[in-house]
PDB file of C-alpha atoms in Angstrom:
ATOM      1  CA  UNK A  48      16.978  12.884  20.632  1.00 74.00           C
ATOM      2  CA  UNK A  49      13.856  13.508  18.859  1.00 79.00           C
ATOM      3  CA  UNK A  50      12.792  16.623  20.695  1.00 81.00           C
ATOM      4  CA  UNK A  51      16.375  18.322  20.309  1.00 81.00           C
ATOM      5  CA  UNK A  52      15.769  17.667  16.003  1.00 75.00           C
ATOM      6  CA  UNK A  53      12.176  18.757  16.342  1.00 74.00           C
ATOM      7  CA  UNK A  54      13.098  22.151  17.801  1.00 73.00           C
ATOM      8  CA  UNK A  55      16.836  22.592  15.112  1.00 70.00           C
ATOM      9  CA  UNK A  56      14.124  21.628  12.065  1.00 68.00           C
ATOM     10  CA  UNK A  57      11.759  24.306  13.637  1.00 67.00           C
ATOM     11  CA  UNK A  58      13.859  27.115  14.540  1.00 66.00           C
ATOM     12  CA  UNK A  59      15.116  26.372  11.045  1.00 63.00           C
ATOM     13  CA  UNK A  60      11.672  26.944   9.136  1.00 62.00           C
ATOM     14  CA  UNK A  61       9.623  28.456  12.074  1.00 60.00           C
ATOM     15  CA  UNK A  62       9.612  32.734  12.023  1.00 66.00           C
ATOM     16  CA  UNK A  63       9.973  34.111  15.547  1.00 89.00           C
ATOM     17  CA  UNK A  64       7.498  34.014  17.913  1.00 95.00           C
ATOM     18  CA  UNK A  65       6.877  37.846  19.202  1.00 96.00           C
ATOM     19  CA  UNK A  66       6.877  38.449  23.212  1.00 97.00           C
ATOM     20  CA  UNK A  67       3.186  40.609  23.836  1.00 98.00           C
ATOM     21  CA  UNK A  68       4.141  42.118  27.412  1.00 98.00           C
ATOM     22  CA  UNK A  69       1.195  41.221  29.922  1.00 98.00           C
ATOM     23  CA  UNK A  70      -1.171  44.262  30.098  1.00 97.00           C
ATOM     24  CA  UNK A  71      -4.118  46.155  29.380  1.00 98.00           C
ATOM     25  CA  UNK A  72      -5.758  46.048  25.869  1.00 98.00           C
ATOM     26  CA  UNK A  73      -8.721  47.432  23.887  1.00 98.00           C
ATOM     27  CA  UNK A  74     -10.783  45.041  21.374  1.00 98.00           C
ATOM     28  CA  UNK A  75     -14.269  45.171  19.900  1.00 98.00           C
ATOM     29  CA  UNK A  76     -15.284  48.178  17.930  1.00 97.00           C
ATOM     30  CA  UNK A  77     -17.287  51.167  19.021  1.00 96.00           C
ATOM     31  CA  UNK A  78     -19.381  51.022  16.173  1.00 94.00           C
ATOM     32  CA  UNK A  79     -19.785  47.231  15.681  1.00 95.00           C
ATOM     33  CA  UNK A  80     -20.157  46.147  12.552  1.00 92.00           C
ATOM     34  CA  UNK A  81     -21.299  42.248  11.578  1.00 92.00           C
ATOM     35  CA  UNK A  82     -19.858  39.789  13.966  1.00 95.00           C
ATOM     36  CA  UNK A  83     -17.781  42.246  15.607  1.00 96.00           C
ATOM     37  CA  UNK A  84     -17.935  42.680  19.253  1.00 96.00           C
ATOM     38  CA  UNK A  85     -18.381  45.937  21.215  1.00 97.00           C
ATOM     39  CA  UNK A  86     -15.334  47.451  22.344  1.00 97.00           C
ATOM     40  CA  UNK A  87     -14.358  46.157  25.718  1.00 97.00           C
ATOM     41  CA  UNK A  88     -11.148  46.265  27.705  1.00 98.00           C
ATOM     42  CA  UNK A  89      -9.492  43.357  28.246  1.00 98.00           C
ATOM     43  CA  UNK A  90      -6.077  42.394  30.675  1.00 98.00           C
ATOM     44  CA  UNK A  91      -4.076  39.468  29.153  1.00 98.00           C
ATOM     45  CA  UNK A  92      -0.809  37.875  30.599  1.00 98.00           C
ATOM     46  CA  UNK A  93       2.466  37.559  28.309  1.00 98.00           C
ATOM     47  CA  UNK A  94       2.684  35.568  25.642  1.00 98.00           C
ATOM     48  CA  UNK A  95       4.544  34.822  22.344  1.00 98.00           C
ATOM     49  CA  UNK A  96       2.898  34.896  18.763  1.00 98.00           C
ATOM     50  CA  UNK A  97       4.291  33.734  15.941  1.00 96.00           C
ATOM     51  CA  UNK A  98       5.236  36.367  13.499  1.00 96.00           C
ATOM     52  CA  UNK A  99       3.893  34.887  10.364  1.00 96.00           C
ATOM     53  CA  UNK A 100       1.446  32.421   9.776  1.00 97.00           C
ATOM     54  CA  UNK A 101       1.875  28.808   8.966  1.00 97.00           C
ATOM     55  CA  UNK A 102       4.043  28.665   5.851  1.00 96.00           C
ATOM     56  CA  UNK A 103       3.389  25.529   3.571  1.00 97.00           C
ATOM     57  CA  UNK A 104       7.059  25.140   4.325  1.00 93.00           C
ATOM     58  CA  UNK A 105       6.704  24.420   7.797  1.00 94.00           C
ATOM     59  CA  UNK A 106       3.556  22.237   7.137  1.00 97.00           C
ATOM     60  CA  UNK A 107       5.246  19.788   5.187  1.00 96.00           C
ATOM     61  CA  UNK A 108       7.566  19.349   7.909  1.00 93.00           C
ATOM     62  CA  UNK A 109       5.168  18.323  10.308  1.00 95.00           C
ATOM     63  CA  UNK A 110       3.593  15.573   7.813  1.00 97.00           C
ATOM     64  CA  UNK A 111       6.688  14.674   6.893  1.00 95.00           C
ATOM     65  CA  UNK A 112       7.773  13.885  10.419  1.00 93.00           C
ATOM     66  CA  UNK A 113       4.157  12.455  11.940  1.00 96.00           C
ATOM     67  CA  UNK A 114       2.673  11.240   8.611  1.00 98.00           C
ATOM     68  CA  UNK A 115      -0.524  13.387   9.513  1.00 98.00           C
ATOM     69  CA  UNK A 116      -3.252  13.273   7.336  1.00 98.00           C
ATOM     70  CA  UNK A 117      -5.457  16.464   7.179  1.00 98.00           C
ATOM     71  CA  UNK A 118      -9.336  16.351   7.277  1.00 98.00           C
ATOM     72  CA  UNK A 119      -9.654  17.307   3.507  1.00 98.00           C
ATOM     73  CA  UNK A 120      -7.344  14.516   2.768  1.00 98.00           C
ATOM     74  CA  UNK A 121      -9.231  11.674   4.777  1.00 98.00           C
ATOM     75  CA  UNK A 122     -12.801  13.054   2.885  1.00 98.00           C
ATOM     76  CA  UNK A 123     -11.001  13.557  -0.183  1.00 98.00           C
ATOM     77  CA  UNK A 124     -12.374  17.396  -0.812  1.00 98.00           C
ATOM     78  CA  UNK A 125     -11.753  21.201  -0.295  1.00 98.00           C
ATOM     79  CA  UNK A 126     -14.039  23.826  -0.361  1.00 98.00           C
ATOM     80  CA  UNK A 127     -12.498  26.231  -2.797  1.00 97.00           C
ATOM     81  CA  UNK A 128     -12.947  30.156  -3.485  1.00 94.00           C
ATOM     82  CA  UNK A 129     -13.178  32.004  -6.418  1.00 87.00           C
ATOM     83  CA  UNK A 130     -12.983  35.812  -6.218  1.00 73.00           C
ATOM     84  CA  UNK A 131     -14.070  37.698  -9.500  1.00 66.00           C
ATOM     85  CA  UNK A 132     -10.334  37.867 -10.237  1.00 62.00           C
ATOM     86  CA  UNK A 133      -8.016  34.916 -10.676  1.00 56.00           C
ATOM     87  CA  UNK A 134      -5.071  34.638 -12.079  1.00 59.00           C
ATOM     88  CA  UNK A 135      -4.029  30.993 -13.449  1.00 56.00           C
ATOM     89  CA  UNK A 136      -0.868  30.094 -15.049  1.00 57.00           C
ATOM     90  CA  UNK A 137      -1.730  28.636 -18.637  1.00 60.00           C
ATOM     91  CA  UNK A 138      -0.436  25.317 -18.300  1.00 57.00           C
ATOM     92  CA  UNK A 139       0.832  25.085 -22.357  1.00 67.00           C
ATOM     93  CA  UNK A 140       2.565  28.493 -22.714  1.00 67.00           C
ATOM     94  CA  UNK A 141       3.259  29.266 -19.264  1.00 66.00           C
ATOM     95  CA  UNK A 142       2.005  32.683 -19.414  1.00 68.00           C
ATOM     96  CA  UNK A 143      -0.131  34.058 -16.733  1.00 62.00           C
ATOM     97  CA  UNK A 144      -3.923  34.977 -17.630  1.00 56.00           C
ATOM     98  CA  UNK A 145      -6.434  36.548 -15.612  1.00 56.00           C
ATOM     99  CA  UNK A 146     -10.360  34.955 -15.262  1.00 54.00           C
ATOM    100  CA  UNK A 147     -12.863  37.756 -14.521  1.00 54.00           C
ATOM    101  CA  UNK A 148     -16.197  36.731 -13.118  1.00 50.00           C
ATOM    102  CA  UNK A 149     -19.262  38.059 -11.608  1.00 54.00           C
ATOM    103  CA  UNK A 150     -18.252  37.386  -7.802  1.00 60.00           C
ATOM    104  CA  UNK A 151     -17.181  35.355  -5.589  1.00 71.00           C
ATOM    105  CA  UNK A 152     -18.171  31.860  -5.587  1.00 85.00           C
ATOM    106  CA  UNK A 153     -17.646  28.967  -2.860  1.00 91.00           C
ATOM    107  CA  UNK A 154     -17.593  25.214  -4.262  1.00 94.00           C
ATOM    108  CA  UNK A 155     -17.018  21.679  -3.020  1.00 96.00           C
ATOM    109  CA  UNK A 156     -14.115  20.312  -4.982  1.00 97.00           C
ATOM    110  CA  UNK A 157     -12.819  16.787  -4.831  1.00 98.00           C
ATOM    111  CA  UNK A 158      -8.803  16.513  -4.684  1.00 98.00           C
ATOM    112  CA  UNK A 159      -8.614  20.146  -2.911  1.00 98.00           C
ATOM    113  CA  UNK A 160      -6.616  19.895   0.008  1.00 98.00           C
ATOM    114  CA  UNK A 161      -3.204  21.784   1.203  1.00 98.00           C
ATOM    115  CA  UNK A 162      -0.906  20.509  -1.334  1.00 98.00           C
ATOM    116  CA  UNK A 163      -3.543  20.756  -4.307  1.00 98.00           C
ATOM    117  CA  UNK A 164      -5.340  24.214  -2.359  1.00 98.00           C
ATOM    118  CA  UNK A 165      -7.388  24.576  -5.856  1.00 96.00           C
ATOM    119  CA  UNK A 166      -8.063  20.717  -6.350  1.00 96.00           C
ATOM    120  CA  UNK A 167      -6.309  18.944  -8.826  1.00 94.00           C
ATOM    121  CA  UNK A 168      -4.303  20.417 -11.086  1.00 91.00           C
ATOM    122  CA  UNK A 169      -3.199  23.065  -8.275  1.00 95.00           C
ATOM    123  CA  UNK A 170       0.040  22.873  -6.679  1.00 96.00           C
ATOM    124  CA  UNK A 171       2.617  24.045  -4.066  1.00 97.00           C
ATOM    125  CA  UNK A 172       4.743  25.146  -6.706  1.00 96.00           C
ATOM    126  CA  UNK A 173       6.788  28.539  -5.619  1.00 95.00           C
ATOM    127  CA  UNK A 174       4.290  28.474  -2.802  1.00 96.00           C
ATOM    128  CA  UNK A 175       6.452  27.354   0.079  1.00 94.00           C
ATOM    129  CA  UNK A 176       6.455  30.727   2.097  1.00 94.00           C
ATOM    130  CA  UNK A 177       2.668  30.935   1.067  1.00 97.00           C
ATOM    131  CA  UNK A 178       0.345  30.352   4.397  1.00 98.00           C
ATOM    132  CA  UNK A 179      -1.184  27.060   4.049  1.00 98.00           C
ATOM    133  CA  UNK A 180      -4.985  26.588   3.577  1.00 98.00           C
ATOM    134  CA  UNK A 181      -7.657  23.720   3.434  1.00 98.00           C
ATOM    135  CA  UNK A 182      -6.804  23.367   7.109  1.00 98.00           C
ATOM    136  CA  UNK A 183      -9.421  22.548   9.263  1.00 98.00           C
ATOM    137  CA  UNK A 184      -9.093  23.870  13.128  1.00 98.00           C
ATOM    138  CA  UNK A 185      -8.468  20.157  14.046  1.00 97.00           C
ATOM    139  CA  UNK A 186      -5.411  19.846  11.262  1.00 98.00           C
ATOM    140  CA  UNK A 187      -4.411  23.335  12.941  1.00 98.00           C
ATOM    141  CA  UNK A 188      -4.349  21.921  16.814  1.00 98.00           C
ATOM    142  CA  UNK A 189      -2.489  18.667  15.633  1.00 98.00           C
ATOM    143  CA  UNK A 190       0.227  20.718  14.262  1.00 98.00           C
ATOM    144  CA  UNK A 191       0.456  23.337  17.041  1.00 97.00           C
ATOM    145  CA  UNK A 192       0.586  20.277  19.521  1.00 97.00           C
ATOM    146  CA  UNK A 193       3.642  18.539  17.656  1.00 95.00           C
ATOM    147  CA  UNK A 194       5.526  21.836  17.724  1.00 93.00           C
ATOM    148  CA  UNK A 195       4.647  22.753  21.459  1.00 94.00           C
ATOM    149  CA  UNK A 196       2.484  25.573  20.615  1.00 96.00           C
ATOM    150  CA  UNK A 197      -1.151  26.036  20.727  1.00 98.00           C
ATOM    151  CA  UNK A 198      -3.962  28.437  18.741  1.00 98.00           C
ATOM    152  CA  UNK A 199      -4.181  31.538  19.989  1.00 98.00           C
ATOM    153  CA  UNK A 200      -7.465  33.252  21.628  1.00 98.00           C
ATOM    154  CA  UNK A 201      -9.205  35.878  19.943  1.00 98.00           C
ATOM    155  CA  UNK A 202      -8.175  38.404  21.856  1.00 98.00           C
ATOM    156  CA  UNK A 203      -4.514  37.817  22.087  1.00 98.00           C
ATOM    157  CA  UNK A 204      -4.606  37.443  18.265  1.00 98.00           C
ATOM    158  CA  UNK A 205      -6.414  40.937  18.344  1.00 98.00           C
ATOM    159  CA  UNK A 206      -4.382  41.933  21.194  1.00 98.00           C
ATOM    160  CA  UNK A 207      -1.157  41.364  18.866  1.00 98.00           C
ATOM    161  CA  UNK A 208      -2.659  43.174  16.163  1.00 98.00           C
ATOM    162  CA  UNK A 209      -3.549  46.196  17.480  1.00 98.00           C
ATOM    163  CA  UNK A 210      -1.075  46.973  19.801  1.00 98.00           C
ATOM    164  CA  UNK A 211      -1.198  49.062  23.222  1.00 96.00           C
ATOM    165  CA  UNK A 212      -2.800  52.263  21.135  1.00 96.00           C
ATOM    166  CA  UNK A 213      -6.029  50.121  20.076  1.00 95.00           C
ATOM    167  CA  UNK A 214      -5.538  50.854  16.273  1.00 97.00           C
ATOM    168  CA  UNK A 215      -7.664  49.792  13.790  1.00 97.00           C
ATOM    169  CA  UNK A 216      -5.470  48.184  11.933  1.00 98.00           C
ATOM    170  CA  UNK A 217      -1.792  46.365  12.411  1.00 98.00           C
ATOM    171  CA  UNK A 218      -0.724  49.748  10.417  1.00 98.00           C
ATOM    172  CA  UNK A 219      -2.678  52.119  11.992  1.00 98.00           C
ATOM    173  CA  UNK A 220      -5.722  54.046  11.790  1.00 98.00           C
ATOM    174  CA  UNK A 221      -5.742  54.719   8.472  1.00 98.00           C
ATOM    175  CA  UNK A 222      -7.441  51.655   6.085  1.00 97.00           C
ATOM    176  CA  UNK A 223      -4.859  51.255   3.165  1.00 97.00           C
ATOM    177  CA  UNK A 224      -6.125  48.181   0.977  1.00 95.00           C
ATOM    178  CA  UNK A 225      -2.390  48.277  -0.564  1.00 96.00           C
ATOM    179  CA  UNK A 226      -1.181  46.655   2.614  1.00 98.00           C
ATOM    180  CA  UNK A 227      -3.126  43.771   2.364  1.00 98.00           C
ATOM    181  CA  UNK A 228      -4.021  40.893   0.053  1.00 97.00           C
ATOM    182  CA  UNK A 229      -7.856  41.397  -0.676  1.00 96.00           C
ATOM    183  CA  UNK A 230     -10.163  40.656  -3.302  1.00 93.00           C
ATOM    184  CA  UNK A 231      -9.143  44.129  -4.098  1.00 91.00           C
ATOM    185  CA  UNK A 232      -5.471  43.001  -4.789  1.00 92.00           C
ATOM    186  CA  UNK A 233      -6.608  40.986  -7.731  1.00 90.00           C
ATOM    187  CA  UNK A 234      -4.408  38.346  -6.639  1.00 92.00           C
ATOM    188  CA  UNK A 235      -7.366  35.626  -6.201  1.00 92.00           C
ATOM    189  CA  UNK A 236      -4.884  33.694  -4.129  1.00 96.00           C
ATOM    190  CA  UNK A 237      -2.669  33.683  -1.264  1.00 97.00           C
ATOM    191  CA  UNK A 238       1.058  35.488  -1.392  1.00 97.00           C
ATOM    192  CA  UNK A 239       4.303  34.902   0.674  1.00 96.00           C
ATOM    193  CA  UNK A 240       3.957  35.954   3.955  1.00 96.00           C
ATOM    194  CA  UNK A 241       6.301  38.489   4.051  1.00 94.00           C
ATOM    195  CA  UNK A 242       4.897  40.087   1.101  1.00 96.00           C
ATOM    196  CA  UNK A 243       3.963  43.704   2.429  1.00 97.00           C
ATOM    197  CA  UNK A 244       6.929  43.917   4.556  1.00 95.00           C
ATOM    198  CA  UNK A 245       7.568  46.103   7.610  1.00 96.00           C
ATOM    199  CA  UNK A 246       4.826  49.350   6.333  1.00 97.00           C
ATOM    200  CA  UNK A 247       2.257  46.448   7.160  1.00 97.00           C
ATOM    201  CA  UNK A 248       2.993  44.829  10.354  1.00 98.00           C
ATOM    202  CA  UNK A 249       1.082  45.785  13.617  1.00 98.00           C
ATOM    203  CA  UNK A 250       3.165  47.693  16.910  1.00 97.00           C
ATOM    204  CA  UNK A 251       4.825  44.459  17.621  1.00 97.00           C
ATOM    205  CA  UNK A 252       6.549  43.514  14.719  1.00 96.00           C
ATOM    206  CA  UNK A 253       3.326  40.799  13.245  1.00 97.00           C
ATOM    207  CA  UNK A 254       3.080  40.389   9.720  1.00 97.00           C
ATOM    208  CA  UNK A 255       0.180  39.406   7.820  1.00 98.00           C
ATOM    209  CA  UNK A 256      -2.736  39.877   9.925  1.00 98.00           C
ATOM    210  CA  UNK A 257      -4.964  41.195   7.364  1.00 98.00           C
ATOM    211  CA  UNK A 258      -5.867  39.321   4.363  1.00 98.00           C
ATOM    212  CA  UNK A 259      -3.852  36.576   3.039  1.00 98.00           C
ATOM    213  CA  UNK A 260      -5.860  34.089   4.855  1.00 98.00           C
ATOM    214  CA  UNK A 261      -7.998  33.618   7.706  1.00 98.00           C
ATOM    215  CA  UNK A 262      -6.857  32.669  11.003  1.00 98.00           C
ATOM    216  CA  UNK A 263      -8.100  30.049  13.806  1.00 98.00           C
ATOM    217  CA  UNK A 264      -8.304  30.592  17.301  1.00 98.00           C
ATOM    218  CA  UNK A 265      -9.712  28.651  19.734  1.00 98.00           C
ATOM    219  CA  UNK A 266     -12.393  30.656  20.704  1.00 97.00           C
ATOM    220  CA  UNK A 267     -16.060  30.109  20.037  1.00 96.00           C
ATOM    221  CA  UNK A 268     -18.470  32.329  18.940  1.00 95.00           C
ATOM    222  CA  UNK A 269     -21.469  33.118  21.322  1.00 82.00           C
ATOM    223  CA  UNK A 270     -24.384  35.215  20.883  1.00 66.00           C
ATOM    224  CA  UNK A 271     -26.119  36.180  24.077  1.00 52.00           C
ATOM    225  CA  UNK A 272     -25.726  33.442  26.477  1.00 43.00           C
ATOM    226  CA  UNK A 273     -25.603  30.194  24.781  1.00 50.00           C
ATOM    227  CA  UNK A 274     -22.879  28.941  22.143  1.00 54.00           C
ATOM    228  CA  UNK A 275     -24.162  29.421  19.025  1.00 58.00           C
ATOM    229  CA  UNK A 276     -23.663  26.390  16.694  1.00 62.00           C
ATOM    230  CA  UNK A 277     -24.665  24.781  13.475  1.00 59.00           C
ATOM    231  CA  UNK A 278     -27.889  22.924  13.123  1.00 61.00           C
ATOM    232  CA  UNK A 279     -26.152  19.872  15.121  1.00 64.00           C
ATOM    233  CA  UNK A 280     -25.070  21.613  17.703  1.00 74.00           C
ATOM    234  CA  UNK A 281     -21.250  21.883  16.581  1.00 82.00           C
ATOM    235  CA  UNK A 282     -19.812  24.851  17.972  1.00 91.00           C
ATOM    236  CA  UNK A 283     -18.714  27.577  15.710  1.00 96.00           C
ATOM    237  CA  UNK A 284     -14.809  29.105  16.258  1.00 97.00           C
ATOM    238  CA  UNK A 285     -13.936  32.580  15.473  1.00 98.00           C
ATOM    239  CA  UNK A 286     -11.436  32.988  12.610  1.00 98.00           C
ATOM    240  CA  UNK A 287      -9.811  36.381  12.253  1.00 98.00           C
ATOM    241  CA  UNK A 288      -7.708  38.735   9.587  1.00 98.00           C
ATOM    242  CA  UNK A 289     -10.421  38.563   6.537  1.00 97.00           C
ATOM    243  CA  UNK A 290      -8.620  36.838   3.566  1.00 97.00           C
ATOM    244  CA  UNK A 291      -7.635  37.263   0.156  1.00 96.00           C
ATOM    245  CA  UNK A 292     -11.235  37.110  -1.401  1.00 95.00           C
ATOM    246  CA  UNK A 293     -12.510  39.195   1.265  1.00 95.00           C
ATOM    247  CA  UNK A 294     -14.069  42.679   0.036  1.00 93.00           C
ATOM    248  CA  UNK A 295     -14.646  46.254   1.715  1.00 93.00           C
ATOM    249  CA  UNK A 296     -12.539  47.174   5.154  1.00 96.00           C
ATOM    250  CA  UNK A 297     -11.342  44.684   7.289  1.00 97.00           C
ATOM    251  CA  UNK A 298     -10.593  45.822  10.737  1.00 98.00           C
ATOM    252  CA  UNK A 299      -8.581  43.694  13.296  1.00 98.00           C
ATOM    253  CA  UNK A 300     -11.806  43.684  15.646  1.00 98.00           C
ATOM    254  CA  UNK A 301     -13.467  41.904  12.320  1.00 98.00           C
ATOM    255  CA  UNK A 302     -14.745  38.175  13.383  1.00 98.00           C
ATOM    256  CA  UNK A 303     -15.577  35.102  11.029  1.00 97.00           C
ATOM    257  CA  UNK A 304     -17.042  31.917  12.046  1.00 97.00           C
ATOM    258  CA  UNK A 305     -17.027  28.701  11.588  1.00 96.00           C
ATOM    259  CA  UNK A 306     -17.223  24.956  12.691  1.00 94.00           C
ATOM    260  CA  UNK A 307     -14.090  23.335  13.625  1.00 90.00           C
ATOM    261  CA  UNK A 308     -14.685  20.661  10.496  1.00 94.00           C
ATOM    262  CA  UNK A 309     -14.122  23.095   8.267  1.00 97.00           C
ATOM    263  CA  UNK A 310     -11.662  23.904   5.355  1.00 98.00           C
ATOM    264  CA  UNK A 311     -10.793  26.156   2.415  1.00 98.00           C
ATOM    265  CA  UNK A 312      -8.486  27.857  -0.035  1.00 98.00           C
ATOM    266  CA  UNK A 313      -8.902  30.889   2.710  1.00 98.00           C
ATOM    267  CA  UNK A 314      -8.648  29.761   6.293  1.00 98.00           C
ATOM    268  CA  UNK A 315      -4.949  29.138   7.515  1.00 98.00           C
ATOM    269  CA  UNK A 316      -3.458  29.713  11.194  1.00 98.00           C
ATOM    270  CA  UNK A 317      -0.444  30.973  12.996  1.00 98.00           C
ATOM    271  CA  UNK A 318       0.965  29.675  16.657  1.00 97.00           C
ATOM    272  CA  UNK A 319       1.015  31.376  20.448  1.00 98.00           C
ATOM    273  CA  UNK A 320       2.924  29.755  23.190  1.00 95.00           C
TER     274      UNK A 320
END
């Protein structure tokens, strides 16, 4: 049956999904800073995360089984980043060259989308255990439904992240830049997954939660009492993790918002069930 291939092809590609044990858990921060909430405690029931984010790998999977076409692909654009470092492959001598500029820059380009992340001219190419980007929260919900997961809340993503001690980071307490793909990294893209192995990952055994790319959830940002949206009146989602043109500390309590319709070379997701 269909189901029974669904789940062989996804416990093929899929990394484990990490039990968080029901229980009491600190988020926020006690010295807010930006979106970030003040620290609160919180009581959550179990659940399981996945351990990585989405993988490009595991993307095409899904299309290739529903045919899905992604937001960016039905508009036919991306919004892409540019941090002040990016390295490009030179596409005549194949030797790698780095672009400095003055910062980072945001721009609407037509062709970008998760299988051209840069617009055209970019590729997948030895990208498959690379998160995937230029995934709106809608292209995010549509794949966590066909695999039987959903997007995590904020605060079991934060939950998962910081563990039963309330850390400031997966790590620790300590901010180390090296364990995490920032602006600072000089990467000016995303890297596999698995890149910063085991030193990086939270109490629980996550990888990835800081940097790399932002993260979904399905909660929305409010500020005071009402939902706080764009001039339409389309609610605004928190994102978390900061991403790989993100610059300064980046704390798991850190928040980022936007509008579901959104998508760019930053955002990706990962799965709870």
């Amino acid at each position: 049956p269909r189901e029974e291939y669904i789940a062989q092809i996804l416990e093929r590609f899929t990394p484990k999904f990490i039990k968080i044990p029901s229980g009491h858990f600190i988020i926020g921060s006690s010295n807010p800073q930006g979106l970030e909430q003040n620290k609160k405690k919180i009581s959550l029931t179990s659940y399981h995360i996945g351990q990585f984010p989405v993988t490009n790998d595991l993307f095409e999977l899904f299309v290739r089984d529903t045919g899905y076409e992604t937001d960016a692909e039905k508009v036919g654009y991306g919004t892409v980043t540019e941090s002040r470092c990016m390295t490009n492959v030179d596409p005549v001598t194949g030797r790698n060259t780095v672009t400095l500029s003055r910062g980072i820059t945001e721009k609407i380009s037509q062709g970008a989308n998760w299988r051209h992340p840069f617009g055209p001219g970019s590729s997948l190419e030895n990208k498959h255990n690379h998160p995937v980007v230029q995934i709106s929260r809608r292209d995010a919900i549509a794949f966590a439904t066909w695999a039987g997961k959903r997007l995590p809340t904020e605060e079991e993503w934060e939950a998962a992240a910081r563990g039963p001690d309330e850390r400031l980071f997966p790590w620790g307490n300590q901010w180390d830049e090296r364990l995490a793909n920032l602006e600072s990294s000089g990467q000016g893209d995303t890297i596999p997954v698995n890149y910063h192995g085991r030193q990086s990952i939270s109490p629980f055994g996550i990888f990835d939660l800081l940097g790399n790319v932002m993260e979904w959830t399905s909660t929305v940002y409010r500020q005071g009492q009402a939902a706080t949206g764009d001039k339409r009146g389309a609610p605004l989602y928190i994102l978390k993790g900061g991403c790989w043109a993100s610059t300064g500390v980046v704390t798991a309590a850190a928040r980022f918002i936007e509008k579901d319709l959104f998508w760019s070379s930053t955002i990706g997701f990962r799965c709870v069930v």
